[in-house]
């Protein structure tokens, strides 16, 4: 599953509507950037999509979801945890197989993290932790990426490196981005969220930064 068509996307917290109800159609090959100010509902929408596509996506949540006690390798390997038997995963925890180590090392090299292979995740910087979560998503080998502010802790050059990696590795993507220029550079379609509803839906080539800034 790469593209999807979902309706009735809605969420409320403490009796207050946060997102929707809305429908969203994403075609295979589209790279969609969700934009809008903090609290508009972007993160909630990412979670709703992830729940509805039933495991067919790779997720980079805003809280990253890393296991601090484990090294970088094992956190990345978790991207395929559900694709192996319990004995295989247990063996990997104790003594990883060469094929898995090679695959993870290649990914980390692509993200300029190769030297952190066995580093405990708890000791990493915010930007490094973000790249571990991105490597885990890429290691999942899904065709659909769902990512919530995946480059928020990265500086300019590293943010561009990561976005290039993501667009090369995933056929279809929905990415919540606060950086308008980054959204226009790497997305093919911009969806603006305002007060839990879609306030803008346009091909990125038809938009200027000023068109998007009206949402903020």
Coordinates of N, CA and C in Angstrom, one line a residue, residues 34-173:
X34 N 2.4 18.5 5.4 CA 1.4 19.1 6.3 C 1.9 20.3 6.9
X35 N 1.4 21.4 6.7 CA 1.9 22.7 7.3 C 0.8 23.4 8.1
X36 N 1.2 24.3 9.0 CA 0.2 25.0 9.9 C 0.9 25.2 11.2
X37 N 0.3 26.1 12.0 CA 0.9 26.5 13.2 C 0.8 25.4 14.3
X38 N 1.6 25.4 15.3 CA 1.5 24.4 16.4 C 0.1 24.4 17.0
X39 N -0.3 23.2 17.2 CA -1.7 23.0 17.8 C -2.8 22.9 16.7
X40 N -2.4 23.0 15.4 CA -3.4 23.0 14.4 C -4.0 21.6 14.2
X41 N -3.3 20.6 14.6 CA -3.8 19.2 14.4 C -2.9 18.3 13.5
X42 N -1.7 18.8 13.1 CA -0.9 18.0 12.2 C -0.5 16.7 12.8
X43 N 0.0 16.7 14.1 CA 0.5 15.5 14.7 C -0.6 14.5 14.9
X44 N -1.8 15.0 15.3 CA -3.0 14.1 15.4 C -3.3 13.5 14.1
X45 N -3.3 14.2 13.0 CA -3.6 13.7 11.7 C -2.6 12.6 11.3
X46 N -1.3 12.8 11.6 CA -0.3 11.8 11.3 C -0.7 10.5 12.0
X47 N -1.0 10.6 13.3 CA -1.4 9.4 14.1 C -2.6 8.7 13.6
X48 N -3.6 9.5 13.2 CA -4.8 8.9 12.7 C -4.6 8.1 11.4
X49 N -3.8 8.7 10.5 CA -3.4 8.0 9.2 C -2.7 6.7 9.6
X50 N -1.7 6.8 10.5 CA -0.9 5.6 10.8 C -1.8 4.5 11.4
X51 N -2.8 4.9 12.2 CA -3.7 3.8 12.7 C -4.6 3.2 11.6
X52 N -4.9 4.0 10.7 CA -5.9 3.5 9.6 C -5.2 2.7 8.5
X53 N -3.9 3.0 8.3 CA -3.3 2.2 7.2 C -2.7 0.9 7.7
X54 N -2.9 0.6 8.9 CA -2.7 -0.8 9.5 C -1.3 -1.4 9.2
X55 N -0.3 -0.7 9.7 CA 1.0 -1.2 9.6 C 1.7 -1.2 8.3
X56 N 1.1 -0.5 7.3 CA 1.7 -0.5 6.0 C 2.6 0.7 5.8
X57 N 2.9 1.5 6.9 CA 3.7 2.7 6.8 C 4.9 2.6 7.7
X58 N 5.9 3.4 7.5 CA 7.0 3.6 8.4 C 6.8 5.0 9.1
X59 N 6.9 5.0 10.4 CA 6.5 6.2 11.2 C 7.7 6.8 11.9
X60 N 7.8 8.1 11.8 CA 8.7 8.9 12.6 C 7.9 9.8 13.5
X61 N 7.6 9.4 14.7 CA 6.7 10.2 15.6 C 7.5 11.4 16.1
X62 N 6.8 12.4 16.6 CA 7.5 13.6 17.1 C 8.3 13.3 18.4
X63 N 7.8 12.3 19.2 CA 8.5 11.9 20.4 C 9.6 10.9 20.1
X64 N 9.8 10.5 18.8 CA 10.8 9.6 18.3 C 10.6 8.1 18.7
X65 N 10.2 7.8 20.0 CA 9.9 6.5 20.4 C 11.1 5.6 20.5
X66 N 12.2 6.1 20.9 CA 13.5 5.3 21.0 C 13.6 4.7 22.3
X67 N 14.3 3.6 22.4 CA 14.6 2.9 23.6 C 16.0 3.3 24.1
X68 N 16.0 4.2 25.1 CA 17.3 4.8 25.5 C 18.3 3.8 26.0
X69 N 17.9 2.7 26.6 CA 18.8 1.7 27.2 C 19.5 0.9 26.1
X70 N 19.0 0.9 24.9 CA 19.7 0.1 23.8 C 20.5 1.0 22.9
X71 N 21.5 0.4 22.3 CA 22.4 1.1 21.3 C 21.7 1.5 20.1
X72 N 22.3 2.3 19.3 CA 21.7 2.8 18.0 C 21.3 1.6 17.1
X73 N 22.2 0.6 17.0 CA 21.9 -0.5 16.1 C 20.5 -1.1 16.4
X74 N 20.3 -1.4 17.7 CA 19.1 -2.1 18.1 C 17.8 -1.2 17.9
X75 N 18.0 0.1 18.1 CA 16.9 1.0 17.8 C 16.5 1.0 16.4
X76 N 17.5 1.0 15.5 CA 17.2 1.0 14.0 C 16.6 -0.4 13.6
X77 N 17.1 -1.5 14.2 CA 16.7 -2.8 13.9 C 15.2 -3.0 14.2
X78 N 14.7 -2.2 15.2 CA 13.3 -2.3 15.6 C 12.3 -2.0 14.4
X79 N 12.8 -1.3 13.4 CA 12.0 -1.0 12.3 C 11.4 -2.3 11.6
X80 N 12.1 -3.4 11.8 CA 11.7 -4.7 11.2 C 11.4 -5.7 12.3
X81 N 11.2 -5.3 13.5 CA 10.9 -6.2 14.6 C 9.7 -7.2 14.3
X82 N 8.7 -6.6 13.8 CA 7.5 -7.4 13.5 C 7.6 -8.4 12.3
X83 N 8.7 -8.3 11.6 CA 8.9 -9.2 10.4 C 9.7 -10.4 10.7
X84 N 10.2 -10.5 12.0 CA 11.0 -11.7 12.3 C 10.3 -12.5 13.5
X85 N 10.7 -13.7 13.6 CA 10.2 -14.5 14.7 C 10.8 -14.1 16.1
X86 N 10.2 -14.5 17.1 CA 10.7 -14.1 18.5 C 12.1 -14.6 18.7
X87 N 12.4 -15.8 18.3 CA 13.8 -16.3 18.5 C 14.8 -15.5 17.7
X88 N 14.5 -15.0 16.5 CA 15.4 -14.2 15.7 C 15.7 -12.9 16.4
X89 N 14.6 -12.3 16.9 CA 14.7 -11.0 17.6 C 15.6 -11.1 18.9
X90 N 15.3 -12.2 19.6 CA 16.1 -12.5 20.8 C 17.6 -12.7 20.5
X91 N 17.8 -13.4 19.4 CA 19.2 -13.7 19.0 C 19.9 -12.4 18.6
X92 N 19.1 -11.5 17.9 CA 19.7 -10.2 17.5 C 20.0 -9.3 18.7
X93 N 19.3 -9.4 19.7 CA 19.5 -8.7 20.9 C 20.9 -9.1 21.6
X94 N 21.2 -10.4 21.5 CA 22.4 -10.9 22.1 C 23.6 -10.8 21.1
X95 N 23.4 -11.3 19.9 CA 24.5 -11.4 18.9 C 23.9 -11.2 17.5
X96 N 23.8 -9.9 17.0 CA 23.2 -9.6 15.7 C 23.8 -10.4 14.6
X97 N 23.0 -10.7 13.6 CA 23.5 -11.3 12.3 C 24.2 -10.3 11.5
X98 N 25.2 -10.8 10.7 CA 26.0 -9.9 9.9 C 25.2 -9.1 8.9
X99 N 24.2 -9.8 8.3 CA 23.4 -9.1 7.2 C 22.6 -7.9 7.8
X100 N 22.1 -8.1 9.0 CA 21.4 -7.0 9.7 C 22.4 -5.8 10.0
X101 N 23.5 -6.2 10.6 CA 24.5 -5.2 10.9 C 25.0 -4.4 9.7
X102 N 25.2 -5.1 8.6 CA 25.6 -4.4 7.4 C 24.6 -3.5 6.8
X103 N 23.3 -3.9 6.9 CA 22.2 -3.1 6.3 C 22.0 -1.8 7.2
X104 N 22.1 -2.0 8.5 CA 21.9 -0.8 9.4 C 23.1 0.1 9.3
X105 N 24.3 -0.5 9.2 CA 25.5 0.3 9.1 C 25.5 1.2 7.8
X106 N 25.0 0.6 6.7 CA 24.9 1.4 5.5 C 23.9 2.5 5.6
X107 N 22.8 2.3 6.3 CA 21.8 3.4 6.5 C 22.4 4.5 7.4
X108 N 23.1 4.1 8.4 CA 23.7 5.1 9.3 C 24.8 5.9 8.6
X109 N 25.5 5.2 7.7 CA 26.5 5.9 7.0 C 25.9 7.0 6.1
X110 N 24.7 6.7 5.5 CA 24.0 7.6 4.7 C 23.6 8.8 5.4
X111 N 23.3 8.7 6.7 CA 22.9 9.7 7.6 C 24.0 10.3 8.5
X112 N 25.2 10.0 8.1 CA 26.4 10.5 8.8 C 26.4 10.1 10.3
X113 N 26.0 8.9 10.5 CA 25.9 8.4 11.9 C 26.6 7.1 12.1
X114 N 27.5 6.7 11.2 CA 28.1 5.3 11.2 C 28.9 5.1 12.5
X115 N 29.5 6.2 13.0 CA 30.4 6.0 14.1 C 29.6 5.8 15.4
X116 N 28.3 6.0 15.4 CA 27.4 5.8 16.6 C 26.8 4.4 16.6
X117 N 27.2 3.5 15.8 CA 26.6 2.2 15.7 C 26.2 1.5 17.0
X118 N 27.2 1.5 17.9 CA 27.0 0.8 19.2 C 26.8 1.8 20.4
X119 N 26.7 3.1 20.1 CA 26.5 4.1 21.1 C 25.1 4.0 21.8
X120 N 25.1 4.0 23.1 CA 23.8 4.0 23.8 C 23.0 5.2 23.3
X121 N 21.7 5.0 23.0 CA 20.9 6.0 22.5 C 20.7 7.2 23.5
X122 N 20.7 6.8 24.7 CA 20.5 7.9 25.8 C 21.6 8.9 25.7
X123 N 22.7 8.6 25.2 CA 23.8 9.6 25.2 C 23.9 10.5 24.0
X124 N 23.0 10.3 23.1 CA 23.0 11.1 21.8 C 22.4 12.5 22.0
X125 N 22.8 13.4 21.1 CA 22.2 14.7 21.0 C 20.8 14.6 20.4
X126 N 20.0 15.7 20.5 CA 18.7 15.7 20.0 C 18.6 15.4 18.5
X127 N 19.6 16.0 17.7 CA 19.6 15.8 16.3 C 20.0 14.4 15.9
X128 N 21.0 13.8 16.7 CA 21.4 12.4 16.5 C 20.2 11.5 16.7
X129 N 19.5 11.7 17.8 CA 18.3 10.9 18.1 C 17.3 10.9 17.0
X130 N 17.1 12.1 16.4 CA 16.2 12.2 15.4 C 16.6 11.4 14.1
X131 N 17.9 11.4 13.9 CA 18.4 10.6 12.7 C 18.3 9.1 13.0
X132 N 18.4 8.7 14.3 CA 18.2 7.3 14.6 C 16.7 6.9 14.3
X133 N 15.8 7.7 14.6 CA 14.4 7.4 14.4 C 14.1 7.4 12.8
X134 N 14.8 8.2 12.1 CA 14.7 8.3 10.6 C 15.3 7.0 10.0
X135 N 16.4 6.6 10.6 CA 17.1 5.3 10.1 C 16.2 4.1 10.4
X136 N 15.5 4.1 11.5 CA 14.6 3.0 11.9 C 13.4 3.0 10.9
X137 N 12.9 4.1 10.5 CA 11.8 4.2 9.6 C 12.3 3.7 8.2
X138 N 13.5 4.1 7.8 CA 14.0 3.7 6.5 C 14.3 2.2 6.5
X139 N 14.7 1.7 7.6 CA 15.0 0.2 7.7 C 13.8 -0.6 7.6
X140 N 12.6 -0.1 7.9 CA 11.4 -0.8 7.8 C 11.1 -1.2 6.3
X141 N 11.6 -0.5 5.4 CA 11.4 -0.8 3.9 C 9.9 -0.7 3.5
X142 N 9.2 0.2 4.1 CA 7.8 0.5 3.7 C 7.9 1.5 2.6
X143 N 6.8 1.5 1.8 CA 6.7 2.4 0.7 C 6.1 3.7 1.1
X144 N 5.4 3.7 2.2 CA 4.7 4.9 2.7 C 5.4 5.4 4.0
X145 N 5.8 6.7 4.0 CA 6.4 7.3 5.1 C 5.4 8.3 5.8
X146 N 5.3 8.2 7.1 CA 4.5 9.2 7.9 C 5.5 9.7 8.9
X147 N 5.7 11.0 8.8 CA 6.8 11.6 9.7 C 6.3 12.9 10.3
X148 N 6.5 13.1 11.6 CA 6.1 14.3 12.3 C 7.3 15.2 12.7
X149 N 7.5 16.2 11.9 CA 8.6 17.1 12.2 C 9.9 16.4 12.3
X150 N 10.3 15.6 11.2 CA 11.5 14.7 11.3 C 12.8 15.5 11.3
X151 N 12.8 16.8 11.0 CA 14.1 17.5 10.9 C 14.1 18.7 11.8
X152 N 13.3 18.7 12.8 CA 13.1 19.9 13.7 C 14.4 20.2 14.5
X153 N 15.2 19.1 14.8 CA 16.4 19.3 15.7 C 17.7 19.4 14.8
X154 N 17.5 19.5 13.5 CA 18.7 19.4 12.7 C 19.0 20.8 12.1
X155 N 20.3 21.1 11.9 CA 20.7 22.3 11.2 C 20.5 22.2 9.7
X156 N 20.6 23.3 9.0 CA 20.3 23.4 7.6 C 20.9 22.3 6.7
X157 N 22.2 22.1 6.7 CA 22.8 21.1 5.8 C 22.3 19.7 6.1
X158 N 22.3 19.4 7.4 CA 21.9 18.0 7.9 C 20.4 17.8 7.6
X159 N 19.6 18.9 7.8 CA 18.1 18.7 7.5 C 17.9 18.4 6.0
X160 N 18.7 19.1 5.2 CA 18.5 18.8 3.7 C 19.0 17.4 3.4
X161 N 20.1 16.9 4.0 CA 20.6 15.6 3.8 C 19.5 14.6 4.2
X162 N 18.9 14.8 5.3 CA 17.8 13.8 5.8 C 16.6 13.9 4.9
X163 N 16.2 15.1 4.5 CA 15.0 15.1 3.6 C 15.3 14.5 2.2
X164 N 16.5 14.6 1.7 CA 16.9 14.0 0.5 C 16.8 12.5 0.6
X165 N 17.3 12.0 1.7 CA 17.3 10.5 2.0 C 15.9 10.0 2.1
X166 N 15.0 10.7 2.8 CA 13.6 10.3 2.9 C 12.9 10.3 1.6
X167 N 13.1 11.3 0.7 CA 12.4 11.4 -0.5 C 12.9 10.3 -1.5
X168 N 14.2 9.9 -1.4 CA 14.7 8.9 -2.2 C 14.3 7.5 -1.8
X169 N 14.1 7.3 -0.5 CA 13.8 5.9 0.0 C 12.3 5.6 0.1
X170 N 11.4 6.6 0.0 CA 10.0 6.3 0.1 C 9.3 6.8 -1.1
X171 N 8.4 5.9 -1.6 CA 7.7 6.2 -2.8 C 6.6 7.3 -2.5
X172 N 6.0 7.2 -1.4 CA 4.9 8.1 -1.0 C 5.2 8.6 0.4
X173 N 4.9 9.8 0.7 CA 5.1 10.4 2.1 C 4.1 11.4 2.5

